[in-house]
XYZ file of C-alpha atoms in Angstrom:
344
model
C 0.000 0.000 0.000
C 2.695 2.078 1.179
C 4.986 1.075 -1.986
C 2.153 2.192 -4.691
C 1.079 5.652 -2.967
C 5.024 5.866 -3.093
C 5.207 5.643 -6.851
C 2.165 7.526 -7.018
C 3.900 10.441 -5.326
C 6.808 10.328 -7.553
C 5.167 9.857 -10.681
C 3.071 13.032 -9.972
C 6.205 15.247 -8.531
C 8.136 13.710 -12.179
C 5.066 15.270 -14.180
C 4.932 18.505 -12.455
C 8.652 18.845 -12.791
C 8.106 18.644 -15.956
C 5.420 20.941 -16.839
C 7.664 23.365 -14.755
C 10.880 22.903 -17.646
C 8.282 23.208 -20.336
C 6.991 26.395 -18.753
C 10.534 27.947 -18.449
C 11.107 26.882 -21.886
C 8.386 28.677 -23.551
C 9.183 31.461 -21.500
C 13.100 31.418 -22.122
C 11.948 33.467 -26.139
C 10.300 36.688 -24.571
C 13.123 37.247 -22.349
C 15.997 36.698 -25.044
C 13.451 39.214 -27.264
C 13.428 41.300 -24.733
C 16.994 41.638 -23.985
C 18.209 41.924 -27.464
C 15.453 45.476 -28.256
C 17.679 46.668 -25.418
C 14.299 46.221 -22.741
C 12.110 48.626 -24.609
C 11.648 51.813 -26.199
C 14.370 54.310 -25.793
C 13.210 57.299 -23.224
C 13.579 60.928 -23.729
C 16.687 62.099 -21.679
C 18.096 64.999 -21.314
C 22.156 66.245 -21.481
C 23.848 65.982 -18.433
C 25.336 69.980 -19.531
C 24.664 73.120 -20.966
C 23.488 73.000 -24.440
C 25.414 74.530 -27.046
C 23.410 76.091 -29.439
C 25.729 76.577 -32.488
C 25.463 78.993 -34.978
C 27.270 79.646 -38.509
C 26.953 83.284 -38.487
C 27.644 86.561 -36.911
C 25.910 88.091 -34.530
C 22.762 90.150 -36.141
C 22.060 87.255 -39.578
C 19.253 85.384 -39.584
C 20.370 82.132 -38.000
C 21.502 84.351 -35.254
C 18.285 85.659 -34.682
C 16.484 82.849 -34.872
C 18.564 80.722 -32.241
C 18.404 83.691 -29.886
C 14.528 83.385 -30.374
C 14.426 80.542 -29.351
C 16.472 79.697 -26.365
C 14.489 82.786 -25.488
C 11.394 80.938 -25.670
C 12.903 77.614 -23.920
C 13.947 79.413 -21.496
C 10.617 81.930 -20.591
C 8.543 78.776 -20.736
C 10.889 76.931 -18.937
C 11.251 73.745 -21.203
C 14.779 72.779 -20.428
C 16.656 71.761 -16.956
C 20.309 72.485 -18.342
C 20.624 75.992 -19.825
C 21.301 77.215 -23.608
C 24.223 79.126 -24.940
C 24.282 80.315 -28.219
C 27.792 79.575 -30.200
C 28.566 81.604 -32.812
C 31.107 79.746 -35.262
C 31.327 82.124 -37.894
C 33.325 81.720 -41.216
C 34.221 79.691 -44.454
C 30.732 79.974 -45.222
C 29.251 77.639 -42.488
C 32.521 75.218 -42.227
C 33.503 76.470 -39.175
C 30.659 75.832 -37.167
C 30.512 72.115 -39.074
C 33.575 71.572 -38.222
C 32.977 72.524 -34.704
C 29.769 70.161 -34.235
C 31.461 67.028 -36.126
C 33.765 67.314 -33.879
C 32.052 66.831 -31.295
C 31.179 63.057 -32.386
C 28.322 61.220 -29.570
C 28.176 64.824 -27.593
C 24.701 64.776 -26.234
C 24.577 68.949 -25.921
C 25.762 70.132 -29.100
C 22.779 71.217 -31.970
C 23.698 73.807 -34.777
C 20.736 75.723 -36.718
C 20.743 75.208 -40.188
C 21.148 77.630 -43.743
C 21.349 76.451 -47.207
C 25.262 76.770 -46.645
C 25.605 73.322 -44.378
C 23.725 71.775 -48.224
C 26.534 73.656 -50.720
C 29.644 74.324 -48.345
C 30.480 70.426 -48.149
C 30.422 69.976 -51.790
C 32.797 72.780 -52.654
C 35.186 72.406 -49.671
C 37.759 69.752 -48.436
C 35.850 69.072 -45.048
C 36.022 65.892 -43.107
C 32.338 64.805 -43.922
C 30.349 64.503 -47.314
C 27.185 66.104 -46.547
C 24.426 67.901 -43.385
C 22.308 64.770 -44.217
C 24.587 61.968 -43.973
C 26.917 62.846 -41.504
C 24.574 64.783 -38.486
C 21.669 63.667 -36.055
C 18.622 65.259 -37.710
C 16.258 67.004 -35.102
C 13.742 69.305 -36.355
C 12.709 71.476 -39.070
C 10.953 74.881 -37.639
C 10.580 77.118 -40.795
C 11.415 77.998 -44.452
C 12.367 81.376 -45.058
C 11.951 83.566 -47.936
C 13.976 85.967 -50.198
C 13.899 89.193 -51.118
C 15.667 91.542 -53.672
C 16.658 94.830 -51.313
C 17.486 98.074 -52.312
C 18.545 101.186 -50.604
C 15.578 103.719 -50.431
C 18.172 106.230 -52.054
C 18.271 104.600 -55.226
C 15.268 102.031 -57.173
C 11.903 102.066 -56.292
C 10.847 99.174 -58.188
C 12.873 96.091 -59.752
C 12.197 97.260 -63.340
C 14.127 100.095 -62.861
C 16.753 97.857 -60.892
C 17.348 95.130 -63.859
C 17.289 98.164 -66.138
C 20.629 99.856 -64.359
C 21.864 96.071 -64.088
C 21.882 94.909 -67.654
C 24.049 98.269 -68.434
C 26.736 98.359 -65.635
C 28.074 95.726 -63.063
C 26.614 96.267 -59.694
C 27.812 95.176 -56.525
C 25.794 92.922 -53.999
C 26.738 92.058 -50.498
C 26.474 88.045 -49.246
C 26.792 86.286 -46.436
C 29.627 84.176 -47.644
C 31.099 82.972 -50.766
C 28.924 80.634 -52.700
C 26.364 79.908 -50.093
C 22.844 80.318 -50.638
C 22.404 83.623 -51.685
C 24.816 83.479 -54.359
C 23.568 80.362 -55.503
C 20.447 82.446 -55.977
C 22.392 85.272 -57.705
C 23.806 83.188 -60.364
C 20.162 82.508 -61.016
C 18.749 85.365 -60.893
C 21.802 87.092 -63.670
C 20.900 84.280 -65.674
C 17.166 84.722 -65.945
C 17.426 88.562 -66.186
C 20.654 88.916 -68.114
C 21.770 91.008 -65.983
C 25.763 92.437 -66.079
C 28.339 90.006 -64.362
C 27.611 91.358 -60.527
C 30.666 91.860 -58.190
C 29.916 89.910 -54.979
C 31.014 91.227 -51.247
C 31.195 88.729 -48.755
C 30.450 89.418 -45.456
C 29.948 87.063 -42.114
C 25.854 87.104 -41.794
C 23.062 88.507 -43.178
C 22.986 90.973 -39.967
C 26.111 92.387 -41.910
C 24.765 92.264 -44.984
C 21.762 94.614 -44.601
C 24.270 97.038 -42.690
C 26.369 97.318 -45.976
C 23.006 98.172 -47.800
C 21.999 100.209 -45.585
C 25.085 102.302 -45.278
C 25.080 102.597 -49.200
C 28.318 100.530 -49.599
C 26.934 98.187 -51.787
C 24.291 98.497 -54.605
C 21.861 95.639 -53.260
C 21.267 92.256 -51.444
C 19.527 88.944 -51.546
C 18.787 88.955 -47.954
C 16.010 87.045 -45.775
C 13.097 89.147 -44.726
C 14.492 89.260 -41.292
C 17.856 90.210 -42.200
C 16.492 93.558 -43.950
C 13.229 94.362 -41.763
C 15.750 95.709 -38.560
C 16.221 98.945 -41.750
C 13.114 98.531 -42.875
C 11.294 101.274 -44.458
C 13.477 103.354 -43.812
C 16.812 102.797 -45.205
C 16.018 99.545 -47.443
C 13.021 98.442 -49.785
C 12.573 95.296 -51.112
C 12.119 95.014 -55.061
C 10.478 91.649 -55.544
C 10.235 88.407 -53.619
C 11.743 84.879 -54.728
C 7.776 83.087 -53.909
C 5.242 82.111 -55.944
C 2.579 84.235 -54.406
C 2.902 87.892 -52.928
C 3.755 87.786 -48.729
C 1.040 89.013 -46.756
C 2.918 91.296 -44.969
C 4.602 93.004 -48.287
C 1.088 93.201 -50.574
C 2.601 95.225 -52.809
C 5.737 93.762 -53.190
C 5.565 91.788 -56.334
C 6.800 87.700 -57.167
C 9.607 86.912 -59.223
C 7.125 85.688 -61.842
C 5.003 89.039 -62.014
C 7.978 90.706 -62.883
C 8.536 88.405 -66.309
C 11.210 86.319 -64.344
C 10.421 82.564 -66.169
C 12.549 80.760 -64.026
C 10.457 78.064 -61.487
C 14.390 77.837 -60.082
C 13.960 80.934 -58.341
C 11.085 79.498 -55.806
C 13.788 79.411 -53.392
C 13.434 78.861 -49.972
C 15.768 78.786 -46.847
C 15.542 75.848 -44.492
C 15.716 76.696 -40.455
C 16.302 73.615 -39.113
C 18.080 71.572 -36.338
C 21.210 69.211 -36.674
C 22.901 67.756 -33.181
C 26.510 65.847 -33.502
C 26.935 63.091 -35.340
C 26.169 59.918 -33.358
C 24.115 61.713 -31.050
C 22.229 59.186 -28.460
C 19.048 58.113 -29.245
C 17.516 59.393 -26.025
C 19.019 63.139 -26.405
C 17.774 63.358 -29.904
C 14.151 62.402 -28.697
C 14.718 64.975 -25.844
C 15.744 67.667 -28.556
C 12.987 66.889 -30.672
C 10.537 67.050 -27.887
C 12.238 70.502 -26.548
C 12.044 71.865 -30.286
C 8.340 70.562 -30.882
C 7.125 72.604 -27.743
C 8.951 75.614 -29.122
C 7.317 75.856 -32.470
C 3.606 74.741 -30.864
C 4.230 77.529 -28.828
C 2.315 81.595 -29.591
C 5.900 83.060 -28.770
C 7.042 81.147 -31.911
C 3.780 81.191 -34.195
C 4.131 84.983 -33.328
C 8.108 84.975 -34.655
C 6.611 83.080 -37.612
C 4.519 86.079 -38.752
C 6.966 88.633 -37.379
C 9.586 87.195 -39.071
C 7.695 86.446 -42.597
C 8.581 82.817 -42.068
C 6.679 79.883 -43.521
C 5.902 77.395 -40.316
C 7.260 73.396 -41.247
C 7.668 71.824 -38.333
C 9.082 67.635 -39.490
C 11.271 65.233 -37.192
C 12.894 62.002 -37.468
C 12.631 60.499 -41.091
C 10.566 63.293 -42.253
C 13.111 65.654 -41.551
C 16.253 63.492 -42.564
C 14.383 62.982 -45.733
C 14.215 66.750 -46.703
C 17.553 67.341 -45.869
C 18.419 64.787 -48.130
C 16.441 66.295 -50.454
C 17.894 69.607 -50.045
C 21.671 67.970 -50.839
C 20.038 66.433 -53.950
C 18.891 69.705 -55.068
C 21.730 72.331 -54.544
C 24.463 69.571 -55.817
C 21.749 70.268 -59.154
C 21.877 73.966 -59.029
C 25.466 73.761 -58.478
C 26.407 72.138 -61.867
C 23.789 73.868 -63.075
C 25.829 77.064 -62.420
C 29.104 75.414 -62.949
C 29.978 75.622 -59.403
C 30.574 71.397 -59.204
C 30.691 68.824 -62.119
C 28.385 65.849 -62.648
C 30.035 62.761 -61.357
């Protein structure tokens, strides 16, 4: 009697062992699953130090002013718990402050604000990266900007009368570097008008820029809206704007197209975006994304947007790192276009 509830016992403690393997077994899967997606989605985190906000111009150009905005706004709405310092890296018309980020390889502070330089500077310079889309953590785009033909109020009044003076003498035209964006966009513009080879002035920001304009030491610029409006009416006017349709704050300001420019190339935009060092963690570049996102839902920045004459785009992630791909694909175009690189 004894003998058989014996075996019974031990053939029921056999089975339950093994129902207990076969458990662990099926289990064993999830956990290796788990371990290899490192345990999760990756968190938001912030940098353990100051953020350096870098910037490829001089005090007073757009990028400038835009950065300023908005650690302004991060810090009135009190969005960050390490403080912002704006970096101005100006020079070699936006390597410098390239240079300076890529340097800074897996830094989870560092972010620079885009121009159209950081798309046509690594093409046409021996730098120690190929291109802005490639070789940077993409963060956020916040706005495109426009362009604008400026004159002093001393001399045209309208651009008629400006490409009439230009086809018959060479005029001189300030920049914010050589062969960045806005002489990528005078090359287009001589070509469409015919206009006299122009002499071009570079200076260190589109602050400067305007300056030279207004101080009559240059015959005109190519400048963003928010580059000129600091002398505006007063000491500049701008002639025509490079958008399809007529700004709402400059009615009578006419497109490129109204004034018989045929050129679709001249629908040129500026993009104000966010890069952080390449390599960047994961968890910063979701914190930076976040940060930026609250910034542009924010009135302080929807009322820079219309202050400013900027066109709101706010993309991350993909979205974003697919426009500035984009963006290399189209100036290394305009570039051979205007002879500036040749076609591999």
């Amino acid at each position: 009697m004894h003998s058989i509830k014996w075996r019974r016992f031990l053939f029921a403690s056999v089975v339950v062992l093994l129902l207990v393997v076969a458990a662990c077994a099926q289990e064993e899967p999830a956990g290796d699953e788990s371990e290899g997606d490192g345990g999760g989605a990756v968190e938001a985190k912030a940098p353990g130090r100051a953020v350096e906000f870098v910037v490829t111009t001089s005090p007073g150009g757009g990028s400038d002013v835009y950065a300023r905005r908005m650690a302004s706004i991060i810090e009135e709405l009190d969005l960050s718990t390490v403080p912002w310092v704006v970096v101005n890296q100006e020079g070699g018309s936006g390597a410098v402050a390239m240079q300076y980020l890529h340097s800074k390889v897996g830094a989870s502070n560092a972010v620079l604000i885009t121009l159209n330089s950081v798309f046509t500077t690594p093409q046409l310079q021996d730098l120690p990266f190929a291109s802005i889309s490639e070789d940077f953590t993409p963060i956020a785009s916040m706005a495109l900007d426009a362009f604008a033909l400026w004159a002093n109020t001393d001399t045209w009044e309208t651009y008629e009368e400006f490409e009439a003076e230009a086809k018959q003498r060479s005029l001189t035209v300030a920049g914010t570097g050589a062969r960045q964006e806005d002489e990528v966009l005078l090359n287009l513009l001589v070509r469409a008008a015919g206009l006299k080879k122009v002499r071009y002035v570079p200076q260190e920001g589109g602050g400067d820029v305007a300056a030279q304009l207004a101080g009559g030491h240059v015959d005109f610029s190519l400048n963003n809206p928010s580059e000129g409006l600091p002398h505006y009416p007063d000491r500049l006017r701008p002639l025509v704007v490079f958008t399809p349709e007529r700004m709402d704050a400059w009615p009578d300001v006419p497109t490129f197209e109204e004034v018989g420019l045929d050129a679709p190339e001249l629908d040129y935009r500026q993009v104000r975006g966010i890069v952080g060092a390449p390599g960047m963690p994961e968890e910063n570049q979701l914190w930076f994304e976040d940060i930026f996102r609250q910034v542009f839902e924010s009135d302080q920045w929807q009322d820079a947007l219309e202050e400013e004459l900027l066109i709101g785009e706010f993309l991350v992630g993909d979205e974003f790192g697919d426009m500035l791909r984009e963006y290399d694909e189209l100036h290394t175009e305009l570039m051979i276009d205007i002879g500036w690189v040749e076609e591999d």
